[in-house]
Coordinates of C-alpha atoms in Angstrom, one line a residue:
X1 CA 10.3 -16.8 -2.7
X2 CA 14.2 -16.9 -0.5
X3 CA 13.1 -15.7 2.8
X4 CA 15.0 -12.2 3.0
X5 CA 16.3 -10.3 6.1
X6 CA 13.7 -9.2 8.7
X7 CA 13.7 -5.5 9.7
X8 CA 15.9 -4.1 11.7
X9 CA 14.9 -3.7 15.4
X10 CA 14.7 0.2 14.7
X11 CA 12.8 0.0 12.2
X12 CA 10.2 -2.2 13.3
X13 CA 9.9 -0.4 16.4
X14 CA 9.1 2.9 14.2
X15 CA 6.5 0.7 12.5
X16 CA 4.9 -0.4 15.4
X17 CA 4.8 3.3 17.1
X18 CA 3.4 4.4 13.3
X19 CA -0.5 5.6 13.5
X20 CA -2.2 2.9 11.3
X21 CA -3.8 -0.3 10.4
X22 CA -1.6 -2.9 9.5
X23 CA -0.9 -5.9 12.0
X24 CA 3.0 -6.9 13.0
X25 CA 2.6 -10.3 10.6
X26 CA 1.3 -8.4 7.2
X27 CA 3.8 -5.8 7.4
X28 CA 6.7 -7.9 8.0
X29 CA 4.9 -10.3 4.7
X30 CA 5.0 -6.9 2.6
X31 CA 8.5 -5.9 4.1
X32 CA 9.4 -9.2 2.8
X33 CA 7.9 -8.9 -0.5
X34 CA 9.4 -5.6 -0.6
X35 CA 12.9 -6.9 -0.2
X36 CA 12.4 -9.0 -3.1
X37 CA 11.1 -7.0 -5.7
X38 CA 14.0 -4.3 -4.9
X39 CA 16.0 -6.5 -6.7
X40 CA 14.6 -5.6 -9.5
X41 CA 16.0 -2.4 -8.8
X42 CA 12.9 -0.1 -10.0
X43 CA 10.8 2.1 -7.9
X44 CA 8.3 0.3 -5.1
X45 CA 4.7 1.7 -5.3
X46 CA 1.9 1.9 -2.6
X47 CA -1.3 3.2 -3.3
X48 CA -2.9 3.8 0.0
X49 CA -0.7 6.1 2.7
X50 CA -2.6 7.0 5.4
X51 CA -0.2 7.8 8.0
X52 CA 2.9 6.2 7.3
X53 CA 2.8 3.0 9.0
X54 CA 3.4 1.0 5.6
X55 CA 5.3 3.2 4.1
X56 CA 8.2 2.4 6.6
X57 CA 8.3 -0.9 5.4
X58 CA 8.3 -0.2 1.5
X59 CA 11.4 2.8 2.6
X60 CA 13.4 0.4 4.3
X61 CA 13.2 -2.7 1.5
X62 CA 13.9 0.5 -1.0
X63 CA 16.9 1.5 1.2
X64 CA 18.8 -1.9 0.8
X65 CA 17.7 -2.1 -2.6
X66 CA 19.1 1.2 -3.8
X67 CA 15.9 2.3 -5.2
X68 CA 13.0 4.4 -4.0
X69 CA 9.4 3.8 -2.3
X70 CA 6.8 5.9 -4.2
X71 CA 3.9 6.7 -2.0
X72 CA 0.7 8.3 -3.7
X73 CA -2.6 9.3 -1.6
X74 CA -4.7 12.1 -1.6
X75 CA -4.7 12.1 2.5
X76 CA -8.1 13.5 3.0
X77 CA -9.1 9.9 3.5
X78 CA -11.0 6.8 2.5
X79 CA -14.8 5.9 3.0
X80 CA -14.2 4.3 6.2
X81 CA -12.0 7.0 7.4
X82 CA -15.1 9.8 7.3
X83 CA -16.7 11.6 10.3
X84 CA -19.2 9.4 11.2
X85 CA -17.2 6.3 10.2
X86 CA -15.6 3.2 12.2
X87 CA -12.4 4.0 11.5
X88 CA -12.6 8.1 11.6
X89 CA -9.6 10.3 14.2
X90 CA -10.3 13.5 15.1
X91 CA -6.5 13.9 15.4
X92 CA -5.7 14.2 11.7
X93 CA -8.4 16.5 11.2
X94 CA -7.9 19.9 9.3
X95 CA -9.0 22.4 12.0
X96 CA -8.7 25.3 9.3
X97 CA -10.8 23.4 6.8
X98 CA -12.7 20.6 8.4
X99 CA -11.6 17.6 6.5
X100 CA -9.0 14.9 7.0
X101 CA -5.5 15.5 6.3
X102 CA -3.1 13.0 7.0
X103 CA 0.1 14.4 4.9
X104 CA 1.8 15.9 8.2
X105 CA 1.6 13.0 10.2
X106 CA 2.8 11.1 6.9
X107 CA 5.7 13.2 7.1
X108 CA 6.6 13.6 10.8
X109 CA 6.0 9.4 10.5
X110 CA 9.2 9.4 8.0
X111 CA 10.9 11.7 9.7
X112 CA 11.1 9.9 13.2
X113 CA 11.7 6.8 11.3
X114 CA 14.7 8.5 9.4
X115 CA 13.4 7.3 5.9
X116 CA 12.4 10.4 4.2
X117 CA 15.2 10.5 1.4
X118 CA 13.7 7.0 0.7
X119 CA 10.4 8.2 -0.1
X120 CA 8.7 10.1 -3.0
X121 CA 5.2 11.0 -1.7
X122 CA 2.6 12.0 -4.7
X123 CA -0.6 13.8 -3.4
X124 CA -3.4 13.2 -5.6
X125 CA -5.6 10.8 -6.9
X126 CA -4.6 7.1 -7.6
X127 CA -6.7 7.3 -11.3
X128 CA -5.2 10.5 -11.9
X129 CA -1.7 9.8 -11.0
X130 CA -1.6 6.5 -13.1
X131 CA -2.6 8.4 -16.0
X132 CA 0.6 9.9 -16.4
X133 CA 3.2 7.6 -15.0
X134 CA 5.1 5.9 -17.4
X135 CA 7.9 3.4 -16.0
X136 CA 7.2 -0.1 -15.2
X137 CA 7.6 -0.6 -11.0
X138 CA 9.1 -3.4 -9.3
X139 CA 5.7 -3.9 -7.0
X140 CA 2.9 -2.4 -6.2
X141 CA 0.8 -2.4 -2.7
X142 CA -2.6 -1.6 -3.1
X143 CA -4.0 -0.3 0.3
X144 CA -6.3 2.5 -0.9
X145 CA -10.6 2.9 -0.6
X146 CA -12.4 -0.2 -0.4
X147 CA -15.1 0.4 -2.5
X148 CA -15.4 -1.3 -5.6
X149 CA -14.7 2.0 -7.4
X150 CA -11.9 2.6 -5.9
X151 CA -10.0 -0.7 -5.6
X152 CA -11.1 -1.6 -9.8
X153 CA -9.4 1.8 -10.0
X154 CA -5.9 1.4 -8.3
X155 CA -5.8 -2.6 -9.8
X156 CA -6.7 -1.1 -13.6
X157 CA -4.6 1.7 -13.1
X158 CA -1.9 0.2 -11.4
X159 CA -1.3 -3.5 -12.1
X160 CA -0.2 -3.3 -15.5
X161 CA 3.0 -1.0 -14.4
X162 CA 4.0 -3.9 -12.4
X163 CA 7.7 -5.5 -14.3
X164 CA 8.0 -8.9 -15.2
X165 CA 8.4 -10.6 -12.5
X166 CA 7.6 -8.1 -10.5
X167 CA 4.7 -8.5 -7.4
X168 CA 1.1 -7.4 -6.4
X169 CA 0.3 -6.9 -3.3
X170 CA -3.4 -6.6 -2.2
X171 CA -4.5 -5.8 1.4
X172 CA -7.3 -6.5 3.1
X173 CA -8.4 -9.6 0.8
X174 CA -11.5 -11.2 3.2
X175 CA -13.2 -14.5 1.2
X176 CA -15.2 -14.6 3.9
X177 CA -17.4 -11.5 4.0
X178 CA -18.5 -11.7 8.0
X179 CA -14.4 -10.4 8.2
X180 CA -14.5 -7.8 5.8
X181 CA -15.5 -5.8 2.6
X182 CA -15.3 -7.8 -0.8
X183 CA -13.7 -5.4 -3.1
X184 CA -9.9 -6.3 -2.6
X185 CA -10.9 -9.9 -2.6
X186 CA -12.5 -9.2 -5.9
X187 CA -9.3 -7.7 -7.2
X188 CA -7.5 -10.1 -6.2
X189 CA -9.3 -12.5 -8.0
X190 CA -9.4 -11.0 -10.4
X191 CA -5.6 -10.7 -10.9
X192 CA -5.4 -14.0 -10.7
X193 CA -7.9 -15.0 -13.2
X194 CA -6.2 -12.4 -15.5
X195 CA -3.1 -14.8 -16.4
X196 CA -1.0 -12.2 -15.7
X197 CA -0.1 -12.7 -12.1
X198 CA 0.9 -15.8 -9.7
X199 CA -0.3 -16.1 -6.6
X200 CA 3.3 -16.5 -4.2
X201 CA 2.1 -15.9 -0.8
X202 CA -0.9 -15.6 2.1
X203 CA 0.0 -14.1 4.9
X204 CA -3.7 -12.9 6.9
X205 CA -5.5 -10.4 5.0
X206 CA -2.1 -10.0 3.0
X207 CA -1.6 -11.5 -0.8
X208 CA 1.4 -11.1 -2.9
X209 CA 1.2 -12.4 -6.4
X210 CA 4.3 -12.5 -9.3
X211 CA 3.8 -10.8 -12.9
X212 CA 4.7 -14.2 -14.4
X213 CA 2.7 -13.0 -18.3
X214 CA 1.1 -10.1 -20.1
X215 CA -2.3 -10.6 -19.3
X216 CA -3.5 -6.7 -20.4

């Protein structure tokens, strides 16, 4: 993979500053990856929104490209993200209605980054949303729940909209499990074992793999 052009200081700046989880290295990996597969010129898909912080990334490779970052999420929240949980904030908490709701800090994310017309955010469930899409995508970052459920879910649903050619990216992929839950190291896996995807890169937690056959 050519080693595209890093983000621009801005940019990165707006990442770091985004509310999140992704470390500086991974996100510069999937802004690379994300620079590639623009060139395909299709739509770049994350599953997984959370606040933002990704999302810059995927809006600025889709910026250069000419093409679009779509964003889907249901922003009340993953497992880990519960009252209760290791990774729960009481700042995007729905006063009104006492759940999690991370859609206007999505936004206001975007917004201070100047990326919004970039963006195309779907609110609803990654199953349910994959149902009905239809196009192929230049990439796909999956970033969603870490159950098993959920991550067989967003691969089944997703990975087979991903072009020829195009790449997978799965986060938080831990083959040791004393750093971290198993199910996006099982997915990965099992992309790999599908035929349908080569693996291109490692960065951390961070693999980006190439639709190189059919493999559905």
């Amino acid at each position: 993979m050519a080693v595209p052009a890093a983000p621009k200081p801005e940019t990165l700046a707006a990442f770091e500053a985004a509310k999140g989880f992704m470390p500086v290295r991974e996100g510069l990996a999937l802004h690379a990856a994300a620079t590639e597969a623009g060139r395909l010129g299709l739509p770049l898909l994350e599953v997984g929104t959370y606040c933002g912080r990704s999302t810059i990334l995927l809006a600025d490779a889709a910026r250069a490209a000419g093409t679009v970052a779509v964003t889907v999420d249901h922003h009340r929240g993953s497992e880990e993200q519960q009252p209760g949980w290791e990774y729960h904030d009481p700042a995007v908490v729905d006063p009104e209605v006492g759940l999690m709701d991370t859609l206007p800090t999505f936004r206001r994310t975007l917004h201070k980054a100047g990326l919004e017309e970039y963006v195309i955010a779907v609110v609803g469930r990654s199953p349910q949303v994959a149902r009905v899409w239809a196009g192929e995508v230049g990439l796909v970052f999956i970033d969603g729940g870490h159950t098993d459920e959920h991550a067989t879910a967003d691969y089944e649903g997703w990975a087979p909209r991903v072009a020829e050619g195009g790449l997978l990216v799965v986060h938080d992929v831990f083959p040791d499990p004393a750093d971290g839950g198993q199910a996006p190291y099982r997915v990965y896996l099992r992309a790999l074992a599908s035929g349908a995807f080569t693996e291109v890169s490692v960065t951390d937690s961070l693999r980006v793999l190439r639709r190189t056959g059919p493999g559905f």
